[in-house]
mmCIF file of C-alpha atoms and ligand atoms in Angstrom:
data_model
loop_
_atom_site.group_PDB
_atom_site.id
_atom_site.type_symbol
_atom_site.label_atom_id
_atom_site.label_comp_id
_atom_site.label_asym_id
_atom_site.label_seq_id
_atom_site.Cartn_x
_atom_site.Cartn_y
_atom_site.Cartn_z
ATOM 1 C CA MET A 17 -50.186 -110.072 -25.546
ATOM 2 C CA ASP A 18 -49.848 -108.982 -29.194
ATOM 3 C CA ILE A 19 -52.949 -108.575 -31.322
ATOM 4 C CA LEU A 20 -52.287 -110.701 -34.428
ATOM 5 C CA TYR A 21 -55.528 -109.838 -36.200
ATOM 6 C CA GLU A 22 -58.509 -107.609 -35.581
ATOM 7 C CA GLY A 23 -61.722 -108.179 -37.517
ATOM 8 C CA LYS A 24 -65.130 -106.534 -37.261
ATOM 9 C CA ALA A 25 -66.362 -108.781 -34.455
ATOM 10 C CA LYS A 26 -63.261 -110.545 -33.076
ATOM 11 C CA ARG A 27 -59.623 -110.141 -32.128
ATOM 12 C CA LEU A 28 -56.918 -112.810 -32.215
ATOM 13 C CA TYR A 29 -54.001 -112.626 -29.769
ATOM 14 C CA ALA A 30 -50.757 -114.554 -29.502
ATOM 15 C CA THR A 31 -50.273 -116.569 -26.297
ATOM 16 C CA ALA A 32 -47.193 -117.870 -24.482
ATOM 17 C CA HIS A 33 -47.713 -121.123 -26.409
ATOM 18 C CA PRO A 34 -46.695 -120.804 -30.114
ATOM 19 C CA SER A 35 -49.415 -123.144 -31.419
ATOM 20 C CA GLU A 36 -52.268 -121.564 -29.424
ATOM 21 C CA LEU A 37 -54.165 -118.303 -29.968
ATOM 22 C CA ARG A 38 -56.638 -116.395 -27.834
ATOM 23 C CA MET A 39 -59.839 -115.496 -29.735
ATOM 24 C CA GLU A 40 -61.793 -112.596 -28.252
ATOM 25 C CA PHE A 41 -65.418 -111.861 -29.182
ATOM 26 C CA LYS A 42 -66.202 -108.123 -29.404
ATOM 27 C CA ASP A 43 -69.489 -106.342 -28.711
ATOM 28 C CA ASP A 44 -69.298 -104.590 -32.122
ATOM 29 C CA ALA A 45 -71.771 -105.554 -34.831
ATOM 30 C CA THR A 46 -71.439 -104.540 -38.477
ATOM 31 C CA ALA A 47 -73.522 -105.212 -41.555
ATOM 32 C CA PHE A 48 -73.348 -104.504 -45.287
ATOM 33 C CA ASN A 49 -69.550 -104.776 -45.317
ATOM 34 C CA GLY A 50 -69.131 -102.430 -42.376
ATOM 35 C CA LEU A 51 -71.475 -99.648 -43.615
ATOM 36 C CA LYS A 52 -73.664 -100.135 -40.545
ATOM 37 C CA HIS A 53 -72.051 -100.365 -37.095
ATOM 38 C CA GLU A 54 -73.374 -100.594 -33.547
ATOM 39 C CA VAL A 55 -72.085 -101.830 -30.192
ATOM 40 C CA PHE A 56 -74.316 -104.245 -28.251
ATOM 41 C CA ALA A 57 -73.274 -104.696 -24.622
ATOM 42 C CA GLY A 58 -72.981 -108.428 -23.892
ATOM 43 C CA LYS A 59 -72.839 -109.635 -27.516
ATOM 44 C CA GLY A 60 -69.234 -110.844 -27.193
ATOM 45 C CA ARG A 61 -70.085 -112.906 -24.109
ATOM 46 C CA ILE A 62 -73.177 -114.455 -25.748
ATOM 47 C CA ASN A 63 -71.445 -115.259 -29.046
ATOM 48 C CA LYS A 64 -68.475 -116.782 -27.258
ATOM 49 C CA SER A 65 -70.775 -119.091 -25.297
ATOM 50 C CA ILE A 66 -72.810 -120.083 -28.370
ATOM 51 C CA THR A 67 -69.628 -120.772 -30.368
ATOM 52 C CA LEU A 68 -68.177 -122.835 -27.492
ATOM 53 C CA THR A 69 -71.377 -124.897 -27.192
ATOM 54 C CA LEU A 70 -71.712 -125.555 -30.938
ATOM 55 C CA PHE A 71 -68.012 -126.272 -31.577
ATOM 56 C CA SER A 72 -67.946 -128.674 -28.603
ATOM 57 C CA PHE A 73 -71.022 -130.442 -30.002
ATOM 58 C CA LEU A 74 -69.451 -130.692 -33.492
ATOM 59 C CA GLU A 75 -66.091 -131.955 -32.122
ATOM 60 C CA ALA A 76 -67.937 -134.648 -30.168
ATOM 61 C CA ALA A 77 -69.700 -135.630 -33.413
ATOM 62 C CA GLY A 78 -66.353 -136.103 -35.196
ATOM 63 C CA ILE A 79 -65.805 -132.728 -36.926
ATOM 64 C CA PRO A 80 -62.203 -131.504 -36.423
ATOM 65 C CA THR A 81 -62.197 -127.882 -35.185
ATOM 66 C CA HIS A 82 -59.715 -125.286 -33.962
ATOM 67 C CA LEU A 83 -61.299 -125.174 -30.480
ATOM 68 C CA LEU A 84 -59.002 -126.117 -27.597
ATOM 69 C CA ARG A 85 -60.717 -124.774 -24.470
ATOM 70 C CA ASP A 86 -62.734 -122.038 -22.805
ATOM 71 C CA GLU A 87 -60.757 -119.113 -21.373
ATOM 72 C CA ASP A 88 -63.073 -116.523 -19.811
ATOM 73 C CA GLU A 89 -66.290 -114.545 -20.471
ATOM 74 C CA THR A 90 -65.402 -113.385 -23.975
ATOM 75 C CA ARG A 91 -62.392 -115.494 -24.970
ATOM 76 C CA LEU A 92 -61.573 -118.995 -26.231
ATOM 77 C CA ILE A 93 -58.195 -120.682 -26.727
ATOM 78 C CA VAL A 94 -57.893 -122.064 -30.266
ATOM 79 C CA ARG A 95 -55.269 -123.846 -32.371
ATOM 80 C CA LYS A 96 -53.097 -121.620 -34.540
ATOM 81 C CA ILE A 97 -53.996 -122.691 -38.073
ATOM 82 C CA GLU A 98 -53.629 -121.292 -41.584
ATOM 83 C CA ILE A 99 -57.039 -119.849 -42.404
ATOM 84 C CA ILE A 100 -58.331 -120.372 -45.970
ATOM 85 C CA PRO A 101 -59.657 -116.950 -47.091
ATOM 86 C CA ILE A 102 -63.053 -118.261 -48.212
ATOM 87 C CA GLU A 103 -66.460 -117.914 -46.544
ATOM 88 C CA PHE A 104 -68.471 -121.106 -47.055
ATOM 89 C CA VAL A 105 -72.214 -120.379 -46.867
ATOM 90 C CA VAL A 106 -74.641 -123.284 -46.408
ATOM 91 C CA ARG A 107 -78.339 -122.666 -47.061
ATOM 92 C CA ASN A 108 -81.514 -124.648 -46.367
ATOM 93 C CA VAL A 109 -84.105 -121.917 -46.959
ATOM 94 C CA VAL A 110 -84.004 -118.918 -49.324
ATOM 95 C CA ALA A 111 -82.955 -115.656 -47.599
ATOM 96 C CA GLY A 112 -80.719 -112.615 -48.046
ATOM 97 C CA SER A 113 -78.446 -112.576 -51.082
ATOM 98 C CA LEU A 114 -79.854 -115.882 -52.418
ATOM 99 C CA ALA A 115 -83.285 -114.251 -52.751
ATOM 100 C CA GLN A 116 -81.646 -111.442 -54.759
ATOM 101 C CA ARG A 117 -79.580 -113.847 -56.921
ATOM 102 C CA THR A 118 -82.447 -116.239 -57.804
ATOM 103 C CA GLY A 119 -85.569 -114.101 -57.500
ATOM 104 C CA TRP A 120 -87.007 -116.857 -55.280
ATOM 105 C CA ALA A 121 -89.188 -115.699 -52.376
ATOM 106 C CA GLU A 122 -87.587 -115.498 -48.921
ATOM 107 C CA GLY A 123 -88.706 -118.472 -46.847
ATOM 108 C CA THR A 124 -88.830 -120.950 -49.769
ATOM 109 C CA ALA A 125 -87.382 -124.304 -48.665
ATOM 110 C CA LEU A 126 -84.559 -125.412 -50.993
ATOM 111 C CA PRO A 127 -84.903 -128.863 -52.623
ATOM 112 C CA GLU A 128 -81.429 -129.702 -51.247
ATOM 113 C CA PRO A 129 -78.833 -127.809 -49.179
ATOM 114 C CA LEU A 130 -76.734 -125.347 -51.156
ATOM 115 C CA VAL A 131 -73.022 -124.649 -50.493
ATOM 116 C CA GLU A 132 -71.629 -121.342 -51.791
ATOM 117 C CA PHE A 133 -68.116 -119.907 -51.789
ATOM 118 C CA TYR A 134 -67.222 -116.243 -51.190
ATOM 119 C CA TYR A 135 -63.762 -114.664 -51.315
ATOM 120 C CA LYS A 136 -62.974 -113.228 -47.857
ATOM 121 C CA ASN A 137 -61.823 -109.810 -49.042
ATOM 122 C CA ASP A 138 -63.438 -106.661 -47.600
ATOM 123 C CA ALA A 139 -61.912 -104.369 -50.268
ATOM 124 C CA LEU A 140 -63.687 -106.402 -52.978
ATOM 125 C CA GLY A 141 -66.904 -106.777 -50.934
ATOM 126 C CA ASP A 142 -66.546 -110.585 -50.454
ATOM 127 C CA PRO A 143 -67.475 -111.611 -54.050
ATOM 128 C CA MET A 144 -68.904 -115.050 -54.831
ATOM 129 C CA LEU A 145 -66.437 -117.576 -56.291
ATOM 130 C CA ALA A 146 -66.856 -120.774 -58.311
ATOM 131 C CA PRO A 147 -64.702 -123.800 -57.384
ATOM 132 C CA ASP A 148 -62.544 -123.070 -60.480
ATOM 133 C CA HIS A 149 -61.734 -119.575 -59.163
ATOM 134 C CA ILE A 150 -60.657 -121.111 -55.853
ATOM 135 C CA ARG A 151 -58.210 -123.450 -57.628
ATOM 136 C CA VAL A 152 -56.909 -120.978 -60.211
ATOM 137 C CA MET A 153 -56.420 -118.279 -57.547
ATOM 138 C CA GLY A 154 -54.487 -120.833 -55.476
ATOM 139 C CA LEU A 155 -56.748 -120.404 -52.419
ATOM 140 C CA ALA A 156 -57.263 -124.176 -52.028
ATOM 141 C CA ASN A 157 -56.697 -127.285 -54.143
ATOM 142 C CA ALA A 158 -59.448 -129.461 -55.638
ATOM 143 C CA GLU A 159 -59.169 -132.100 -52.904
ATOM 144 C CA GLU A 160 -59.478 -129.459 -50.202
ATOM 145 C CA VAL A 161 -62.554 -127.934 -51.867
ATOM 146 C CA ASP A 162 -64.204 -131.397 -52.058
ATOM 147 C CA ARG A 163 -63.316 -132.170 -48.445
ATOM 148 C CA ILE A 164 -64.616 -128.827 -47.185
ATOM 149 C CA ARG A 165 -67.823 -129.123 -49.206
ATOM 150 C CA SER A 166 -68.567 -132.525 -47.644
ATOM 151 C CA LEU A 167 -67.696 -131.194 -44.172
ATOM 152 C CA CYS A 168 -70.142 -128.297 -44.795
ATOM 153 C CA LEU A 169 -72.963 -130.721 -45.627
ATOM 154 C CA ARG A 170 -72.206 -132.945 -42.606
ATOM 155 C CA ILE A 171 -72.061 -129.906 -40.294
ATOM 156 C CA ASN A 172 -75.372 -128.740 -41.769
ATOM 157 C CA GLN A 173 -77.015 -132.106 -40.952
ATOM 158 C CA LEU A 174 -75.669 -131.968 -37.406
ATOM 159 C CA LEU A 175 -76.584 -128.332 -36.769
ATOM 160 C CA MET A 176 -80.045 -128.598 -38.362
ATOM 161 C CA GLY A 177 -80.897 -131.473 -36.047
ATOM 162 C CA PHE A 178 -79.443 -129.736 -33.011
ATOM 163 C CA MET A 179 -81.265 -126.466 -33.731
ATOM 164 C CA GLN A 180 -84.561 -128.178 -34.455
ATOM 165 C CA ASP A 181 -84.390 -130.085 -31.167
ATOM 166 C CA ALA A 182 -83.635 -126.766 -29.409
ATOM 167 C CA GLY A 183 -86.730 -125.153 -31.002
ATOM 168 C CA PHE A 184 -85.175 -123.311 -33.965
ATOM 169 C CA ARG A 185 -85.060 -123.431 -37.768
ATOM 170 C CA LEU A 186 -81.578 -123.104 -39.269
ATOM 171 C CA ILE A 187 -82.080 -121.042 -42.437
ATOM 172 C CA ASP A 188 -78.420 -120.588 -43.437
ATOM 173 C CA PHE A 189 -74.952 -120.016 -41.987
ATOM 174 C CA LYS A 190 -71.353 -119.145 -42.823
ATOM 175 C CA LEU A 191 -68.313 -121.303 -41.998
ATOM 176 C CA GLU A 192 -64.554 -120.834 -42.265
ATOM 177 C CA PHE A 193 -61.888 -123.530 -42.416
ATOM 178 C CA GLY A 194 -58.121 -123.724 -42.081
ATOM 179 C CA ARG A 195 -55.135 -126.058 -42.382
ATOM 180 C CA ASP A 196 -53.635 -127.402 -39.169
ATOM 181 C CA GLY A 197 -49.859 -127.507 -39.776
ATOM 182 C CA GLU A 198 -49.380 -129.551 -36.591
ATOM 183 C CA ARG A 199 -51.762 -132.266 -37.863
ATOM 184 C CA GLN A 200 -50.522 -132.872 -41.463
ATOM 185 C CA ASN A 201 -52.450 -129.842 -42.793
ATOM 186 C CA GLN A 202 -55.725 -131.504 -41.842
ATOM 187 C CA ILE A 203 -58.729 -129.281 -42.682
ATOM 188 C CA VAL A 204 -60.338 -127.961 -39.482
ATOM 189 C CA LEU A 205 -63.433 -125.866 -38.826
ATOM 190 C CA ALA A 206 -62.373 -122.421 -37.549
ATOM 191 C CA ASP A 207 -63.739 -118.956 -36.639
ATOM 192 C CA GLU A 208 -67.178 -118.891 -34.967
ATOM 193 C CA ILE A 209 -70.767 -120.110 -35.276
ATOM 194 C CA SER A 210 -73.099 -117.558 -33.706
ATOM 195 C CA PRO A 211 -76.218 -115.486 -34.473
ATOM 196 C CA ASP A 212 -73.805 -113.053 -36.203
ATOM 197 C CA THR A 213 -73.004 -115.736 -38.796
ATOM 198 C CA CYS A 214 -76.265 -117.731 -38.987
ATOM 199 C CA ARG A 215 -79.913 -117.105 -39.737
ATOM 200 C CA ILE A 216 -81.969 -118.754 -36.988
ATOM 201 C CA HIS A 217 -85.759 -118.533 -36.668
ATOM 202 C CA ASP A 218 -88.175 -119.696 -33.978
ATOM 203 C CA LEU A 219 -89.476 -123.083 -35.148
ATOM 204 C CA ALA A 220 -93.101 -122.397 -34.150
ATOM 205 C CA THR A 221 -93.529 -118.703 -35.055
ATOM 206 C CA ASP A 222 -90.737 -118.167 -37.635
ATOM 207 C CA GLU A 223 -89.636 -115.120 -35.586
ATOM 208 C CA ILE A 224 -86.172 -113.863 -36.619
ATOM 209 C CA LEU A 225 -83.685 -114.221 -33.731
ATOM 210 C CA ASP A 226 -80.307 -113.586 -35.459
ATOM 211 C CA LYS A 227 -78.315 -110.652 -36.857
ATOM 212 C CA ASP A 228 -81.094 -109.898 -39.373
ATOM 213 C CA ARG A 229 -82.756 -108.143 -36.397
ATOM 214 C CA PHE A 230 -79.873 -105.637 -36.589
ATOM 215 C CA ARG A 231 -79.584 -105.595 -40.427
ATOM 216 C CA ARG A 232 -83.318 -104.863 -40.745
ATOM 217 C CA ASP A 233 -83.696 -102.540 -37.720
ATOM 218 C CA LEU A 234 -86.172 -104.885 -36.017
ATOM 219 C CA GLY A 235 -84.935 -104.077 -32.457
ATOM 220 C CA GLY A 236 -84.456 -106.575 -29.615
ATOM 221 C CA VAL A 237 -81.173 -107.843 -31.079
ATOM 222 C CA MET A 238 -79.635 -109.053 -27.804
ATOM 223 C CA GLU A 239 -82.970 -110.539 -26.670
ATOM 224 C CA GLY A 240 -82.913 -112.802 -29.746
ATOM 225 C CA TYR A 241 -79.277 -113.801 -29.162
ATOM 226 C CA GLN A 242 -79.935 -114.489 -25.470
ATOM 227 C CA ARG A 243 -82.911 -116.725 -26.322
ATOM 228 C CA ILE A 244 -80.737 -118.752 -28.695
ATOM 229 C CA LEU A 245 -77.987 -119.086 -26.074
ATOM 230 C CA GLU A 246 -80.347 -120.290 -23.335
ATOM 231 C CA ALA A 247 -82.130 -122.824 -25.534
ATOM 232 C CA ILE A 248 -78.993 -124.355 -27.060
ATOM 233 C CA ARG A 249 -77.270 -124.507 -23.662
ATOM 234 C CA ASN A 250 -80.263 -126.335 -22.194
ATOM 235 C CA HIS A 251 -80.380 -128.665 -25.167
ATOM 236 C CA ALA A 252 -76.627 -129.380 -25.004
ATOM 237 C CA ALA A 253 -76.904 -130.106 -21.253
ATOM 238 C CA GLN A 254 -79.714 -132.624 -21.865
ATOM 239 C CA ARG A 255 -77.912 -134.530 -24.598
HETATM 240 P P1 TMP B 18 -76.237 -113.629 -47.268
HETATM 241 O O1 TMP B 18 -77.649 -114.061 -47.549
HETATM 242 O O2 TMP B 18 -76.118 -112.175 -46.937
HETATM 243 O O3 TMP B 18 -75.308 -114.027 -48.381
HETATM 244 O O4 TMP B 18 -75.743 -114.388 -45.949
HETATM 245 C C1 TMP B 18 -75.747 -115.805 -45.869
HETATM 246 C C2 TMP B 18 -75.340 -116.239 -44.479
HETATM 247 O O5 TMP B 18 -73.976 -115.945 -44.222
HETATM 248 C C3 TMP B 18 -76.119 -115.580 -43.336
HETATM 249 O O6 TMP B 18 -76.351 -116.565 -42.341
HETATM 250 C C4 TMP B 18 -75.189 -114.534 -42.803
HETATM 251 C C5 TMP B 18 -73.815 -115.105 -43.079
HETATM 252 N N1 TMP B 18 -72.840 -114.070 -43.423
HETATM 253 C C6 TMP B 18 -71.711 -113.890 -42.631
HETATM 254 O O7 TMP B 18 -71.536 -114.571 -41.624
HETATM 255 N N2 TMP B 18 -70.810 -112.932 -42.981
HETATM 256 C C7 TMP B 18 -70.970 -112.160 -44.087
HETATM 257 O O8 TMP B 18 -70.109 -111.306 -44.353
HETATM 258 C C8 TMP B 18 -72.127 -112.361 -44.914
HETATM 259 C C9 TMP B 18 -72.363 -111.518 -46.135
HETATM 260 C C10 TMP B 18 -73.036 -113.335 -44.534
#
């Protein structure tokens, strides 16, 4: 079937059904806007399973998502939606670009969760946007921005609790949303939630288990991802 979109870590294919897409998770990993690239055998399979587990959990908790069903080792079937070209980053603890922007030490707990907006545009290097930019650029209207911001905070509450019960600390993560034309343009959670798009540390030791292992050349990248998969699967099965 036709490839509709190919990103750095996923491909989207058309299916025989016009309102359904096939989302395939690749083994490729990139960092620093594609400057660094490596292929990790098994990453696509692990990230697909983590995304399936977390999206299923969020759907069951009342968050509308694009997930329809599992397909095979590396692919999910999702609703065809209109993606909003903004990366919504939610943070609980200072890390990465927030440490650079504020001068605050990595690992500092934030007094309240922070929601940030970045323009999804590789050529521009995904610059940060204020809510006014989002409106003036016509990327989303004020109501949509408010709705998405409250969904981000609710998802953060749900995921923080889930991760903590599974033995992890959720430092920060990136979400994407879209409009579902078949459901009155309802805002739905889209894309993925995986160690590629989250910072996740061991609750007891603070060991880094996410894509920072790749960004910082710490080694054992797939071992970290596999540990996250096993623990969240066990936790989801017990719930
Ligand atoms: P940052 O500290 O580099 O801004 O990253 C914040 C969070 O967003 C972190 O969990 C990694 C995730 N992220 C993505 O998923 N895609 C990206 O392109 C970037 C820059 C960050």
